[in-house]
Short mmCIF file of C-alpha atoms in Angstrom, two decimals:
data_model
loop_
_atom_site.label_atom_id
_atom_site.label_comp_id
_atom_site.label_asym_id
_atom_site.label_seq_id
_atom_site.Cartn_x
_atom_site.Cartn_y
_atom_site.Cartn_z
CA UNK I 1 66.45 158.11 -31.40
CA UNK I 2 65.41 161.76 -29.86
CA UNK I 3 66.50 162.98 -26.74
CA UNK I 4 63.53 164.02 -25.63
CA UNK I 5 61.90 166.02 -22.40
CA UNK I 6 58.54 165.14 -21.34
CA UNK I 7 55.78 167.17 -18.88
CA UNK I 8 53.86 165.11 -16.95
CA UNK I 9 50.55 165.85 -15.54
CA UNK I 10 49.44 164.58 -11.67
CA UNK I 11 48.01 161.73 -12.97
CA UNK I 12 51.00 160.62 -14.87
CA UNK I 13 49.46 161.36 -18.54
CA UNK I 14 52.02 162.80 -21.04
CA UNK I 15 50.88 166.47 -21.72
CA UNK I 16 54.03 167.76 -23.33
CA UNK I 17 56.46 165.79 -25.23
CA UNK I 18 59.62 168.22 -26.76
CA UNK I 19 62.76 166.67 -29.01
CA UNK I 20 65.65 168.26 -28.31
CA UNK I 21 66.69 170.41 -31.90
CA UNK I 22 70.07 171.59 -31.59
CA UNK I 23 73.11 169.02 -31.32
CA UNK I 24 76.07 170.41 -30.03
CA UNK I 25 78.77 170.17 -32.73
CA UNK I 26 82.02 169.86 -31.81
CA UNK I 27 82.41 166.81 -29.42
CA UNK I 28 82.51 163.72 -31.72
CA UNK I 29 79.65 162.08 -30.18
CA UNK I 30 76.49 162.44 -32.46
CA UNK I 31 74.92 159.30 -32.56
CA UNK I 32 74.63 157.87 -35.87
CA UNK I 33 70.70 157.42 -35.40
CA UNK I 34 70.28 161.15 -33.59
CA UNK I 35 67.31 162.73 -34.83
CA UNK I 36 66.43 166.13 -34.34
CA UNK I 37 63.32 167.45 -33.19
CA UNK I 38 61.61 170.43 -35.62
CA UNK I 39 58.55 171.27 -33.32
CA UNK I 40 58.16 173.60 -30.36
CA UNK I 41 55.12 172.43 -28.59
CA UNK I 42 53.68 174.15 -25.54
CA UNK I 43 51.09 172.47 -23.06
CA UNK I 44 48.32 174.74 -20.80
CA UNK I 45 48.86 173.70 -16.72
CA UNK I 46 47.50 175.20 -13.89
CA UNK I 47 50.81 177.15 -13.58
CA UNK I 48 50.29 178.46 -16.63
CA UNK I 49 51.69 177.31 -20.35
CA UNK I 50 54.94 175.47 -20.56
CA UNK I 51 57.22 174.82 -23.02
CA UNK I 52 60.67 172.70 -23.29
CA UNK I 53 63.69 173.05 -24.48
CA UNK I 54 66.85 171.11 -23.88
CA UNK I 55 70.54 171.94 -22.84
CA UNK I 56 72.27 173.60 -26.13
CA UNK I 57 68.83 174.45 -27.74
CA UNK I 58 69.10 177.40 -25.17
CA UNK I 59 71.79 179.26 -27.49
CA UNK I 60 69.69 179.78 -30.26
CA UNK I 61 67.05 182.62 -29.81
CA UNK I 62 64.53 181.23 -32.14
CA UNK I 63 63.90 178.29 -29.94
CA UNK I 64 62.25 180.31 -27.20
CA UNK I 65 60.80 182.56 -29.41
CA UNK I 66 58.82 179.83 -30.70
CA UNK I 67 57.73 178.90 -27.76
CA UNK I 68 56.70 182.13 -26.80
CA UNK I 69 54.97 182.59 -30.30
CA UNK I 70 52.79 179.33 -29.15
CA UNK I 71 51.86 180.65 -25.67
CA UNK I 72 54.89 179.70 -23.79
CA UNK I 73 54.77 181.67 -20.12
CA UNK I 74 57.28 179.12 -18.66
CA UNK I 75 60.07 177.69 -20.31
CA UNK I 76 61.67 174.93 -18.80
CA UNK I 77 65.57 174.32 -19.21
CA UNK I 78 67.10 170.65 -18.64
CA UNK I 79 70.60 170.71 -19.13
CA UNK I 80 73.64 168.36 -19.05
CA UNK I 81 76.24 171.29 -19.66
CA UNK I 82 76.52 174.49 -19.59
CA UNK I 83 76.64 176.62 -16.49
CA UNK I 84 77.90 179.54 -14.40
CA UNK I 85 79.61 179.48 -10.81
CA UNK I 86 78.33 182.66 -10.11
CA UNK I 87 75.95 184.85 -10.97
CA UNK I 88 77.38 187.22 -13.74
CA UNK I 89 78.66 184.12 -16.31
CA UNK I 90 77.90 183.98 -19.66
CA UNK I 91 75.44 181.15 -19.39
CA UNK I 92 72.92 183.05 -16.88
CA UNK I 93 73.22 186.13 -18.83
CA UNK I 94 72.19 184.79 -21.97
CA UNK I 95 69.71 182.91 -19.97
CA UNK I 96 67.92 186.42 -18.52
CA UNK I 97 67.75 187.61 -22.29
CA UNK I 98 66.08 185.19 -23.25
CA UNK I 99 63.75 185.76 -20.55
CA UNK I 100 63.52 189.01 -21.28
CA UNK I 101 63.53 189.36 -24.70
CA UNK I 102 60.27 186.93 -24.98
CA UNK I 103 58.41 187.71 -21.76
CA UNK I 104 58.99 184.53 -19.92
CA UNK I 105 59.66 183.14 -16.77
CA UNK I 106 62.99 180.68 -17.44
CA UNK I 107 64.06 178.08 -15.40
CA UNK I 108 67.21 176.47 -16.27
CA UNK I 109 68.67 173.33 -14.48
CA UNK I 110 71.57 170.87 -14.23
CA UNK I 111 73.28 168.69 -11.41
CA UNK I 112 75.18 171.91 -10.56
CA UNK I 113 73.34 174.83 -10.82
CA UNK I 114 69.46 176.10 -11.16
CA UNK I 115 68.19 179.52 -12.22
CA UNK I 116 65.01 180.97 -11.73
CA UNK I 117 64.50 183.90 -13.67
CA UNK I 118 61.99 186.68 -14.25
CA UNK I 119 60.08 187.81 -17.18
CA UNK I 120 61.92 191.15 -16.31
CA UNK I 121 64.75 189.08 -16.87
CA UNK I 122 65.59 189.28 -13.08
CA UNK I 123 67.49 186.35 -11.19
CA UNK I 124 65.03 185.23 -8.71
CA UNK I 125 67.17 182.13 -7.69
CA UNK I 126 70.44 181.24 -7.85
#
């Protein structure tokens, strides 16, 4: 079992498929059958190349990094958890290094929030 993102193209073909590679430890709810992911693909779009990450992956630098390292220009965030009610929280912070730190544009999502953010590392929506 993978919790898993998937970009889809127009035409509904799979053109990135990314396993989530980070578990967050802590909560007593890893699934007996979890399996991490241990690639970090990227997929060319018209918009430019994408790559996915999911929820707690985001605290470890090396996950964008990677992406970066395999073309990444956009790195797209799904999360469950995990986010600021304002601007200047830890979450969107961490967030704009990241952006930052590997030339990317970032956006981050969840049922509560949704960053936009810079290679610059500037907050372009909030």
């Amino acid at each position: 079992m993978h919790n898993a993102a998937a970009l889809f193209s127009p035409a509904g073909e799979i053109v990135n498929l990314y396993h989530k590679t980070h578990f967050a430890q802590g909560y007593g709810t890893n699934p007996a059958c979890y399996v991490p992911g241990d690639t970090y693909p990227t997929a060319p779009t018209p918009f430019g190349t994408i790559g996915q990450l999911i929820c707690f992956d985001r605290h470890f630098p090396e996950v964008v990094r990677s992406l970066a390292v395999g073309g990444a220009t956009l790195v797209l965030n799904p999360s469950f958890g995990g986010y600021d009610k304002d601007r200047n929280g830890t979450n969107t912070r961490m967030l704009q290094t990241r952006a930052y730190e590997n030339h990317v544009y970032y956006i981050f999502t969840n049922a509560y929030q949704t960053l936009f953010i810079s290679p610059e590392g500037a907050l372009e929506a909030f």
